[in-house]
XYZ file of C-alpha atoms in Angstrom:
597
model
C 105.591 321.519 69.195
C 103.759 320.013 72.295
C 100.637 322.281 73.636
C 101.410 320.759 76.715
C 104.767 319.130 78.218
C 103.765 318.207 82.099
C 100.776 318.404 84.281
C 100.814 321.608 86.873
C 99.997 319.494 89.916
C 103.592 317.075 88.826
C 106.218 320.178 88.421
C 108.575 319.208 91.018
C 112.209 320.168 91.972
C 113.644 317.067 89.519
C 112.646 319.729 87.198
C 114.378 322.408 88.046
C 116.450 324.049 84.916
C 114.006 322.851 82.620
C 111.874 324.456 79.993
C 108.341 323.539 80.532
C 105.080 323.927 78.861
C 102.054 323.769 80.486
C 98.296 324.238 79.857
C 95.602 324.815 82.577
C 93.394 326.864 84.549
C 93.993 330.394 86.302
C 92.842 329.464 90.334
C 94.362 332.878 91.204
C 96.011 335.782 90.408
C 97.834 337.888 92.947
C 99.612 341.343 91.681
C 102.568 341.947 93.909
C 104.056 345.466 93.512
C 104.725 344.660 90.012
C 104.974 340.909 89.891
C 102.148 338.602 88.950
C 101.477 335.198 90.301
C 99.289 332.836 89.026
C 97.994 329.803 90.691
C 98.200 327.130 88.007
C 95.741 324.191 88.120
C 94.953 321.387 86.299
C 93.605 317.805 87.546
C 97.011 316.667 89.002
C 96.832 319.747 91.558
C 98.393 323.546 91.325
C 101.825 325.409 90.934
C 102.986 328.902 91.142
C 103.661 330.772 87.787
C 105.597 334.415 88.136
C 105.158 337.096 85.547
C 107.850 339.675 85.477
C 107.397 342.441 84.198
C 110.884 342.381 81.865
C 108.570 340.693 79.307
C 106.007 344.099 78.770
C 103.688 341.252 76.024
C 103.570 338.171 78.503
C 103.088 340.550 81.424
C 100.448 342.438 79.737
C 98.410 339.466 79.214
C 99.044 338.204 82.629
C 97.108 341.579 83.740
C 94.378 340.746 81.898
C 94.060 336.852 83.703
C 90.747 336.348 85.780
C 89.770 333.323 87.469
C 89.246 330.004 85.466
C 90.592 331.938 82.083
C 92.183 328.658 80.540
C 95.474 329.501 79.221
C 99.209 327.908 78.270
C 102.187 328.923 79.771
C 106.024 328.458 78.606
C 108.669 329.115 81.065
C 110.977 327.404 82.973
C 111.417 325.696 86.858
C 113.566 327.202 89.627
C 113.224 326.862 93.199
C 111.415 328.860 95.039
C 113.173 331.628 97.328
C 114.235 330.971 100.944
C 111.045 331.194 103.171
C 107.998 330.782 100.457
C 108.418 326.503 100.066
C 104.925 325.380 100.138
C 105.106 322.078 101.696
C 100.999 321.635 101.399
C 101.254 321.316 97.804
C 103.447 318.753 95.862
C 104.742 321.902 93.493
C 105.374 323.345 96.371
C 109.293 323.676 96.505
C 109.460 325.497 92.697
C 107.473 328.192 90.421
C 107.526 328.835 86.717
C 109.067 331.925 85.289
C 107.380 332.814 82.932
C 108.163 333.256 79.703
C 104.930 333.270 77.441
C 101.109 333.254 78.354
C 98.756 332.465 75.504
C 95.255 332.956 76.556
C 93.251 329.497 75.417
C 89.880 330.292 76.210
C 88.688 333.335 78.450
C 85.970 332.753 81.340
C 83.100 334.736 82.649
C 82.962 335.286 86.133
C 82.166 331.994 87.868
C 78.746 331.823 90.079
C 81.292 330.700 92.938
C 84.804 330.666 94.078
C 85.573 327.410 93.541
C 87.405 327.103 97.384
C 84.236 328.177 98.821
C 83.273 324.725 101.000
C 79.976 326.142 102.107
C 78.210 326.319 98.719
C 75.111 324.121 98.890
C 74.383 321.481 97.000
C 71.946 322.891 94.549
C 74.203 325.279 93.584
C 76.728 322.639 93.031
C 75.210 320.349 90.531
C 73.369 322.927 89.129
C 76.792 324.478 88.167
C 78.239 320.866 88.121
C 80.837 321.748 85.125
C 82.497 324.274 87.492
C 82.087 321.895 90.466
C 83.962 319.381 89.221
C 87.006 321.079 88.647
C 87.512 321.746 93.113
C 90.179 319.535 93.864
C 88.169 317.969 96.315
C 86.025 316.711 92.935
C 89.096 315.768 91.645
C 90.433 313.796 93.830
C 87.514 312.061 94.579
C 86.990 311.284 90.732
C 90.694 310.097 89.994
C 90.316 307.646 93.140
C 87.042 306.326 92.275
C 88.911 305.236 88.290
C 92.200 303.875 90.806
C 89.624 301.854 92.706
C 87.790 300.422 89.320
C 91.501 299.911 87.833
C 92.587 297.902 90.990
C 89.446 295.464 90.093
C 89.873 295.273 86.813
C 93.712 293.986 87.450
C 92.811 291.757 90.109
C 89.809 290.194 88.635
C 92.382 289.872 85.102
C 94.703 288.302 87.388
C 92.611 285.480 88.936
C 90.920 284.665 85.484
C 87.868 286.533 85.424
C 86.472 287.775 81.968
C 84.434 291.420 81.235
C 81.139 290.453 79.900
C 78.852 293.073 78.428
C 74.892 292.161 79.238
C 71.845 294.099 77.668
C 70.723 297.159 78.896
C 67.391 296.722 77.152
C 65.616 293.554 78.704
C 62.608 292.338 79.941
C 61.349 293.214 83.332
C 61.219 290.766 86.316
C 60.639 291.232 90.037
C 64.095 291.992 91.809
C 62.389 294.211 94.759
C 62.247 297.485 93.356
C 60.288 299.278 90.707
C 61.754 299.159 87.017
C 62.736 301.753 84.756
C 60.814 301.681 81.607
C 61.465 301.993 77.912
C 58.431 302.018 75.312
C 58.909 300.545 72.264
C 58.193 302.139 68.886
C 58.667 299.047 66.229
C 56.590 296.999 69.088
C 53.094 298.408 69.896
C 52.101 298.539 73.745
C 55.567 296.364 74.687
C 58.353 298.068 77.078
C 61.856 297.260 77.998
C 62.974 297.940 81.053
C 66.321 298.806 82.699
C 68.846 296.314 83.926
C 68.362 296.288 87.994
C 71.035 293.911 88.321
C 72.482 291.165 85.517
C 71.251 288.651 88.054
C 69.669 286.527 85.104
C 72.168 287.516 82.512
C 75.323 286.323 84.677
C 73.508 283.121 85.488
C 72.786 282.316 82.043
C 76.931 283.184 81.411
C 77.739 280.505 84.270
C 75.826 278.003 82.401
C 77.271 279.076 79.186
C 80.663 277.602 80.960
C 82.571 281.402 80.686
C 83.341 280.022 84.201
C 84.591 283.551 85.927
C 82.607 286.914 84.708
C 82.861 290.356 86.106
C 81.342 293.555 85.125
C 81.756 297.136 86.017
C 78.256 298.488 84.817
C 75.210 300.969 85.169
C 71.976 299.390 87.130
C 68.630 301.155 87.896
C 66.152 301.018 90.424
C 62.971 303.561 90.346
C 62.722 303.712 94.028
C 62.891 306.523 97.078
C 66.294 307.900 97.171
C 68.552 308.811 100.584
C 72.119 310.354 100.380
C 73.312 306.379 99.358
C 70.859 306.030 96.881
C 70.992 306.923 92.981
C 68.463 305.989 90.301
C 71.269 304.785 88.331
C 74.005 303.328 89.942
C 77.533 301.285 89.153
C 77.974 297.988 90.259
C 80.905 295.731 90.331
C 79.173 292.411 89.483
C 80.470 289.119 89.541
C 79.938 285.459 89.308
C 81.693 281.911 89.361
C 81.536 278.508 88.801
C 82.564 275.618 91.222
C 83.432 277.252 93.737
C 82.057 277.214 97.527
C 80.547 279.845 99.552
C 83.424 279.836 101.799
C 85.886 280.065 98.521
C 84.106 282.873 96.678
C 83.949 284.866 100.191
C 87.494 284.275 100.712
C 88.195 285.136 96.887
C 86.836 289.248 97.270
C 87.744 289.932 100.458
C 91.128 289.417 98.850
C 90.091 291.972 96.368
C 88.815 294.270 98.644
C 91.840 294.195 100.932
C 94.096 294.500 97.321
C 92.214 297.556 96.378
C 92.062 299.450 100.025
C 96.099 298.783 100.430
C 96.892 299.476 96.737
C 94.657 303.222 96.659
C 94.586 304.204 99.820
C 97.017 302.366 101.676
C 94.640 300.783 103.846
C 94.930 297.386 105.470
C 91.674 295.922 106.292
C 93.020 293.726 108.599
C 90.748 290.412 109.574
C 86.676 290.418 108.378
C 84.989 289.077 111.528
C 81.927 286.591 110.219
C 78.849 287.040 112.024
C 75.313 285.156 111.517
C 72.272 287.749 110.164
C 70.774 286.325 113.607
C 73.161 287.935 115.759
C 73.855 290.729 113.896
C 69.818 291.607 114.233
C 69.925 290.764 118.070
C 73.044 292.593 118.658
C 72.252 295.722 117.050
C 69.115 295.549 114.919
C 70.680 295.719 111.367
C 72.018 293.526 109.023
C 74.887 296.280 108.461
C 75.715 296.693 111.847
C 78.399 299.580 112.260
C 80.965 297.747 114.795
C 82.892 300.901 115.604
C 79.852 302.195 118.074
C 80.500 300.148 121.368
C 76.593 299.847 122.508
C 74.898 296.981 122.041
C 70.729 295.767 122.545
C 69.776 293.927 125.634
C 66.945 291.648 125.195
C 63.749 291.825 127.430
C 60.848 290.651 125.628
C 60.789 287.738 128.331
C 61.014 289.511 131.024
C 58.234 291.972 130.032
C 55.197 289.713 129.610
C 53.605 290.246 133.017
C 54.595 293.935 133.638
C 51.822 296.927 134.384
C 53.268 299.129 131.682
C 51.264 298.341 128.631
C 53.561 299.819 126.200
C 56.465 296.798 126.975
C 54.130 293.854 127.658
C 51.592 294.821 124.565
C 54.637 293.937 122.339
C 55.854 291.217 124.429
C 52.993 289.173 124.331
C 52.619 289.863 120.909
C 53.509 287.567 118.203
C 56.651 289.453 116.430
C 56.812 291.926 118.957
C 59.839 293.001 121.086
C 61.258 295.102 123.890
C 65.427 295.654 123.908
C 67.376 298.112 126.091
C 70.068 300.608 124.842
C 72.850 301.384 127.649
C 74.287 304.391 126.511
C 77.255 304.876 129.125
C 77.037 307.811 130.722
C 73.687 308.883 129.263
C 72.523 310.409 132.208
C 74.209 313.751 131.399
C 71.682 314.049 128.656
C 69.430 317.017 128.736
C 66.227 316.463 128.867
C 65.668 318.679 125.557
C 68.600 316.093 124.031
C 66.343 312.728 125.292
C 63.214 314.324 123.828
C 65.442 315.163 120.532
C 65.917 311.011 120.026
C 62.256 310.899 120.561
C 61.456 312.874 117.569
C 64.121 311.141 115.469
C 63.269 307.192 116.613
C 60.069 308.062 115.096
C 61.112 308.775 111.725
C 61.524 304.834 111.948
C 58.004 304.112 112.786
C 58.512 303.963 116.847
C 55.717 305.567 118.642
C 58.360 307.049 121.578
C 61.232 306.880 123.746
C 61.188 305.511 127.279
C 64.224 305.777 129.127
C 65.738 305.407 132.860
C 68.324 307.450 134.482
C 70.619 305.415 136.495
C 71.612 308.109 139.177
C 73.006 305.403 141.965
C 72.347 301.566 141.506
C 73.186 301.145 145.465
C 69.399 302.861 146.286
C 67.484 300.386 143.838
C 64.718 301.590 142.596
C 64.625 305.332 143.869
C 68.544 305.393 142.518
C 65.870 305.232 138.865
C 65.147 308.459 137.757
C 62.428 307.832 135.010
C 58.510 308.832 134.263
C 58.197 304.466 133.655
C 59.883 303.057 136.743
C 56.310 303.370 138.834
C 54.815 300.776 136.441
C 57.825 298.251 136.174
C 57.964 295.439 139.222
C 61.300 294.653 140.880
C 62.140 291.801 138.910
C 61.898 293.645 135.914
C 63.908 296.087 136.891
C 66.698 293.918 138.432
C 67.111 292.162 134.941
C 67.030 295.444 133.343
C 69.651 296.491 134.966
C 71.811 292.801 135.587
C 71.426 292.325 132.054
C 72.323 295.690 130.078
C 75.080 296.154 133.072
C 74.609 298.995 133.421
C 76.734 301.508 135.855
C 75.577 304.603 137.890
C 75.599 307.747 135.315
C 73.868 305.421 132.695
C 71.293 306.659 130.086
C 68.863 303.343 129.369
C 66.473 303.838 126.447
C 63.812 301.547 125.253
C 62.266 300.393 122.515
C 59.142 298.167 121.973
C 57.046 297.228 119.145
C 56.820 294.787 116.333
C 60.409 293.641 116.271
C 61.157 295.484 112.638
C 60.053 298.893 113.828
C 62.073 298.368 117.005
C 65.037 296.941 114.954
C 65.270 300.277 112.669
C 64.177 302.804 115.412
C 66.586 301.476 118.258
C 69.400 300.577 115.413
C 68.998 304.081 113.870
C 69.435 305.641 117.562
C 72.552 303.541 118.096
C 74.872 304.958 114.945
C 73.251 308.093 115.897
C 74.112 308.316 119.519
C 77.651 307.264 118.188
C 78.479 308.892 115.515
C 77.293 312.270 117.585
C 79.806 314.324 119.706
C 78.824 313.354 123.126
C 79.514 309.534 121.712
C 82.496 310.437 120.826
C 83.368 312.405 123.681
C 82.764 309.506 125.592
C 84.414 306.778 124.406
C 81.252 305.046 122.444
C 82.547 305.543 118.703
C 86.032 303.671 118.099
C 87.599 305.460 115.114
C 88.896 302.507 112.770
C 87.846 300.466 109.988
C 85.569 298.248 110.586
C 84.782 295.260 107.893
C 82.262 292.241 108.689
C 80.770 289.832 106.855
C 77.109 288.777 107.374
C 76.233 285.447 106.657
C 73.433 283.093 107.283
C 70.645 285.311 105.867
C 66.919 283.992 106.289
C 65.994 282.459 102.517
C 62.346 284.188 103.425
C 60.692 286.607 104.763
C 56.584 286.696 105.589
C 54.902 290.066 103.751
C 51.772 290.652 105.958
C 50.165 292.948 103.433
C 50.551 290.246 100.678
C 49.950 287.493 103.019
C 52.500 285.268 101.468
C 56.327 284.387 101.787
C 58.472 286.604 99.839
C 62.039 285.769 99.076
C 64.941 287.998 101.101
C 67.109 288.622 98.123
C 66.312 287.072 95.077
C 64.368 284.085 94.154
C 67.612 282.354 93.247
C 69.589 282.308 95.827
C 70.480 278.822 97.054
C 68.904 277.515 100.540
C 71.980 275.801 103.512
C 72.687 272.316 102.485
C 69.980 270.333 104.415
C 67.328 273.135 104.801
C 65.796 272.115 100.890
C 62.724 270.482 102.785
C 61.636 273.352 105.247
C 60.357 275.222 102.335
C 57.347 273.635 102.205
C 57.115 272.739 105.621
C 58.577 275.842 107.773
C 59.782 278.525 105.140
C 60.487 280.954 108.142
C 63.686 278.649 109.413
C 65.130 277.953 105.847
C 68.778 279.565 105.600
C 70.157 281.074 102.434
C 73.820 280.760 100.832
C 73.759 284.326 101.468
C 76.300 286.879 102.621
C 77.005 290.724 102.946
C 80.191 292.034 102.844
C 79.683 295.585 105.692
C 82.291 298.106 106.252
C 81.461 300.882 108.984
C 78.045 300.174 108.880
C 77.303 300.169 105.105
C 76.655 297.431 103.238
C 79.506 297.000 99.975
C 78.070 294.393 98.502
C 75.949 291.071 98.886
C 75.572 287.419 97.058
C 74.877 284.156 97.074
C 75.507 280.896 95.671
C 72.569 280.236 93.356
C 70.464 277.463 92.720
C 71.721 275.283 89.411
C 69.051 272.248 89.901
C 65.627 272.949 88.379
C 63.761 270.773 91.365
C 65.711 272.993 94.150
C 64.508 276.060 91.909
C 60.801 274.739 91.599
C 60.394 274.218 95.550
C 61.975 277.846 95.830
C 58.450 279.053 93.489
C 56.686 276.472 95.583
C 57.374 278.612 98.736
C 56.881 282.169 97.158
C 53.219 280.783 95.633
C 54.840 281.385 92.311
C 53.061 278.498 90.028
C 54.214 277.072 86.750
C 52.742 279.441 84.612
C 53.860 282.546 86.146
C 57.296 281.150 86.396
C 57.488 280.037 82.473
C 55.884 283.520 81.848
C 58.872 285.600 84.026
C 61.908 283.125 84.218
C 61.184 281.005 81.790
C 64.101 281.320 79.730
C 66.462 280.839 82.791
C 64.282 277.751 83.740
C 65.228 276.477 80.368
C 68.889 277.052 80.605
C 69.152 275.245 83.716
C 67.977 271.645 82.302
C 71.374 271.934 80.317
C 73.951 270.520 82.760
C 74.006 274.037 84.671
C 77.415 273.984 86.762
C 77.154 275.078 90.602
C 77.737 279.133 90.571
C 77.479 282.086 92.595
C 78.661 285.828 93.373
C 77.926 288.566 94.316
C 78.042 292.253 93.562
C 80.005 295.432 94.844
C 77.978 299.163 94.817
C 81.007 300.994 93.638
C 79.770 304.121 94.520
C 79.474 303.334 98.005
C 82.997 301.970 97.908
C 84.589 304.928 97.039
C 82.324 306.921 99.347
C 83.527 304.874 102.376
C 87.329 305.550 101.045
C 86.842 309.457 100.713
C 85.092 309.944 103.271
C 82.614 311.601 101.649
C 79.049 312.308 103.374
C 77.027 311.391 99.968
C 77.263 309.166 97.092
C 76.883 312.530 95.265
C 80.361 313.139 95.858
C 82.135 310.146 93.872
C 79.224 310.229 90.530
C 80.194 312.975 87.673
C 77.014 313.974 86.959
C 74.214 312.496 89.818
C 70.780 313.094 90.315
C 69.161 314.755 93.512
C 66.815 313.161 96.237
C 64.283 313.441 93.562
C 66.258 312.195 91.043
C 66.611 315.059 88.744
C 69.427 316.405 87.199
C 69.648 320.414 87.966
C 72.585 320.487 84.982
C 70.995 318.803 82.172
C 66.938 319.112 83.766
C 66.056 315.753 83.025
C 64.026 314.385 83.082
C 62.342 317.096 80.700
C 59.189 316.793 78.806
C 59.295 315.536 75.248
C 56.706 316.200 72.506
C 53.599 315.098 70.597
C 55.453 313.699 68.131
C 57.604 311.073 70.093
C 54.681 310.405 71.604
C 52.600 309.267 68.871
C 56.154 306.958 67.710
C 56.011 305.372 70.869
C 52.117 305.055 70.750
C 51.884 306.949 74.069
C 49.302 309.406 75.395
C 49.747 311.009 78.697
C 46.885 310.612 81.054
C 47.703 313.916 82.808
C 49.662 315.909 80.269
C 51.744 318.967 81.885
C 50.845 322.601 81.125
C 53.226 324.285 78.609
C-alpha cells in the first residue's frame, strides 16, 4: 500500500473518478455548517479536501485538524460544484472527498501564519523550518534546483566534466579575508576555506580534463549587504583552447538556455561594452541599463571656476566632476534633494549640489540653485549644452576623487530610478537588461599600500600586445577580462588566464610580488605551468544571485535554505556558538579574549 499516491499541488481534473492518496500539511481548516474543508499542501502547491460528516470516525478527526498537523488523506477526485472553480490554483477545478484522515504527526501552534507577508526577517530564519514551507519559499527553492539542473544538462551536453576540488586548502590572497580551520594533527598550521577553485581549476586545465564545471560552496569572511553571504554557491567553470570571444559566446548560450527553459525568458542580444565606458557612462562596472540617465563629464570645464568644491577635484590628479540630468527633477522637494544628500554620502561624497532648470530661454536667472553665483557663463553653457538638459530639469553634481564620485553619483542613479517618481516619469524601462563588460584594467594603484594591486586575480591574462606595459605603464595594461551584468548585478566574471610562466612572472613583477613570495604562495601552480600548460580560461556564475534576479526576490536570503544574517549568524542553528576547553586544547588554541559563560 502506497503512503502517498500524488502530490496535492498536481490533483487535477484528468483525475477525476479516481481514488487518491495523499500525504501533506493542514494550511486551513474551515467548518461549514457541518462540512469540513481542509486546505491541503505539500511542495507542489494546495487542494481542497471535504469531510462529510456521513463518515462520524474521519469527520471526527477532521474536527480535531489545526494548522500544519501533518496528516494522510484517502478519498477520491470530483469536480468542484458550479461557481467555487478556483482558477488561482492549479487544483483548482476539483476537491477530495474524503474518505479517511490519519493524523501523521500533530503540530503546536505555529509562531506565525504562514500567509502572513509582513513577518520580519528575524522572525523568519529564526523559525526558518516553518518558513520554508510558504509557497513563496517553495517556489523559490524548486526554481533555484531547475536553474542548477538546466546547467548541469547544458554543461553535460557541450562536454564539460563535474570536478570535485578540496574544501580544505591552503590560503592565498584572492581579495577578501579567509575562513580559517586549525589543525589538530598539525601544531600552529590552518586550512582555510575555498574562496574560489581559481588554483584548483587551473591546475585541472593543465591536467588536460579540457572542460570542468562545478556547482560548489565558496567563502569569503568579509562585510555582508543583502547580495552577500559568508558562504556562497558558485557555478565555476573553465576551458581549454578556446578564445575569449568563444568562451563568452559559449555561456551566454547557457544563460539564455537556462532563462528560456525555467522561466521562459528570452534574453534577447547581450550588448558588449568596454569597463571604460561603462565607468564614464554611469560610474559602475555593473551598470543597470534599464535607468535612462546617464553622467555628463565636466572635469575640463571646471578647472578655472570660483566654486572650490568643482575645481579642487578638477585640478586634482584622480579627481572628477560629472552631472546627473534627472528629467524633470525640478519637481523635487526640497526635503526629497536634501534626502539624496544624506544617502550620496553613505558612498563617501561630502554633498549634493544641484541646479534647477526653471526656463533655459532666461540663462542664468532661468538657474535656480545656491551654486550658480560661483559658476562663470561658460561653465554653465557646457553644463547645460552638454547634459541637454530641458526646462523642468533636476541637475545634480558630484565631485571628488573619481571613485567616491563613481559610487556616490552611480548609487544616486539606480536610486533615482528604481524610486517611484523615476518610474513615474519615464526614467526606469521595465525589461531585462543583460551586458557584458569587457576590457577590464589588469591593475589598479592601492594608495594606502603604495603599490599596484591586481583587479581580479593575479592570473588573469593581459590584451595581446599590452605584455610590456607592465613594467613600463601598469595603469594602461588591459585584462582578458569580462563580466557578464543583468539589471545592474553582476552574474558572473572571468578571464582567460595566463599559461606561460614568463607572462606570469612579469604579472608578480608589476604587483612587487618577488620570487620568494611567489614560490612560498603559488608555488605549486608555478610548477604546474612549466609542464606544457594549454591556453585556458572561465569564469564563474554566483548562483544565488542568479536565481535572485529570476524571482525577483529583494535578498539573496530568499533563494539559500538556511542563510546567515548581515552579521553572518545563523538565528536557527546560533552559530557560530562557542565551543569548549577541551577542543581548544586539541586544536592547541587559547582565546585571547575568552567570552563570559
Amino acid at each position: 500500500m502506497l503512503m502517498r499516491s500524488h502530490y496535492c499541488g498536481l490533483v487535477t481534473e484528468a483525475l477525476i473518478g479516481q481514488a487518491v492518496t495523499l500525504c501533506g500539511w493542514v494550511n486551513r481548516r474551515r467548518d461549514h455548517g457541518g462540512v469540513i474543508f481542509i486546505d491541503l499542501r505539500d511542495r507542489e502547491g494546495t487542494v481542497q479536501v471535504v469531510c462529510d460528516p456521513d463518515r462520524p470516525e474521519m469527520f471526527a478527526t477532521a474536527e480535531g485538524l489545526r494548522n500544519e498537523y501533518c496528516i494522510q488523506v484517502k478519498g477520491v477526485v470530483r469536480a468542484r460544484p458550479e461557481g467555487t472553480v478556483n482558477e488561482a490554483i492549479r487544483s483548482g477545478k476539483v476537491e477530495v472527498l474524503c474518505h479517511a484522515i490519519e493524523v501523521l504527526n500533530p503540530s503546536v501552534t505555529p509562531p506565525f501564519q504562514l500567509d502572513d507577508d509582513n513577518l520580519s526577517e528575524t522572525t523568519r530564519l529564526t523559525h526558518r523550518v516553518l518558513d520554508l514551507r510558504r509557497p513563496y519559499m517553495q517556489r523559490n527553492l524548486m526554481l533555484r534546483y531547475r536553474v542548477a539542473m538546466e546547467v548541469r544538462k547544458f554543461l553535460d551536453a557541450n562536454g564539460f566534466i563535474d570536478i570535485e576540488t578540496p574544501m580544505l586548502t591552503r590560503s592565498t590572497p584572492e581579495g577578501a579575508r579567509d575562513y580559517l580551520v586549525p589543525s589538530r594533527v598539525h601544531d600552529g598550521m590552518f586550512y582555510a576555506l575555498p574562496q574560489s577553485p581559481q588554483l584548483f581549476k587551473q591546475l585541472l586545465m593543465v591536467a588536460g580534463f579540457d572542460r570542468y564545471y562545478q556547482i560548489t560552496k565558496c567563502f569569503r569572511d568579509e562585510d555582508l549587504r543583502a547580495d552577500r553571504q559568508p558562504e556562497f554557491t558558485q557555478i565555476d567553470i573553465e576551458t581549454s583552447f578556446m578564445t575569449e570571444q568563444e568562451i563568452r559566446d559559449l555561456f551566454q548560450a547557457m544563460i539564455k538556455t537556462v532563462f528560456a527553459n525555467t522561466i521562459g525568458v528570452d534574453l534577447g542580444d547581450f550588448p558588449v561594452m568596454p569597463y571604460a565606458e561603462a565607468m564614464a557612462r554611469y560610474g559602475s562596472d555593473k551598470p543597470d541599463l534599464r535607468v535612462k540617465m546617464e553622467f555628463t563629464e565636466l572635469t575640463d570645464v571646471m578647472k578655472d571656476v570660483e566654486f572650490k568644491v568643482f575645481s579642487g577635484p578638477a585640478n586634482q590628479p584622480g579627481g572628477r566632476v560629472v552631472a546627473l540630468r534627472v528629467p524633470g527633477g525640478a519637481q523635487l522637494s526640497r526635503s526629497e534633494i536634501d534626502a539624496y544628500t544624506e544617502f550620496v554620502k553613505i558612498y563617501g561624497a561630502k554633498g549634493l549640489a544641484w541646479i534647477k532648470v526653471n526656463d533655459l530661454a532666461a540663462g542664468r536667472d532661468g538657474l535656480q540653485s545656491p551654486i550658480v553665483k560661483n559658476l562663470h557663463d561658460a561653465a554653465l553653457q557646457a553644463i547645460l549644452q552638454r547634459s541637454g538638459a530641458h526646462n523642468g530639469d533636476l541637475l545634480f553634481f558630484g565631485a571628488d576623487k573619481a571613485k567616491i564620485v563613481n559610487d556616490a553619483i552611480g548609487a544616486l542613479r539606480v536610486k533615482i530610478g528604481h524610486s517611484e517618481f523615476g518610474r513615474r516619469n519615464g526614467l526606469f524601462e521595465d525589461r531585462w537588461a543583460p551586458l557584458w563588460v569587457v576590457d577590464f584594467p589588469m591593475f589598479e594603484y592601492d594608495e594606502e599600500e603604495g603599490r599596484w594591486v591586481a583587479v581580479h586575480h593575479p592570473f588573469t591574462a593581459p590584451k595581446d600586445g599590452h605584455e610590456e606595459r607592465m613594467a613600463t605603464d601598469p595603469g594602461t595594461c588591459l585584462a582578458k577580462a569580462y563580466d557578464m551584468v543583468l539589471n545592474g548585478w553582476e552574474l558572473g566574471g572571468g578571464s582567460v588566464r595566463i599559461h606561460r610562466a614568463d607572462v606570469q612572472r612579469k604579472v608578480f613583477a608589476a604587483l612587487n610580488i618577488g620570487e620568494q613570495e611567489a614560490r612560498a604562495k603559488f608555488g605549486f601552480l608555478l610548477d604546474a605551468l612549466q609542464y606544457g600548460a594549454p591556453p585556458h580560461g572561465g569564469l564563474a556564475f554566483g548562483l544565488d544571485r542568479l536565481v535572485t534576479l529570476m524571482t525577483g526576490a529583494e535578498s539573496i536570503r530568499d533563494v539559500i535554505a538556511f542563510p546567515k544574517t548581515q552579521r553572518a549568524q545563523c538565528l536557527l542553528t546560533h552559530a557560530p556558538s562557542p565551543v569548549d576547553e577541551k577542543q581548544l586544547r586539541e586544536l592547541h588554541i587559547r582565546l585571547r579574549n575568552p567570552q563570559p559563560a
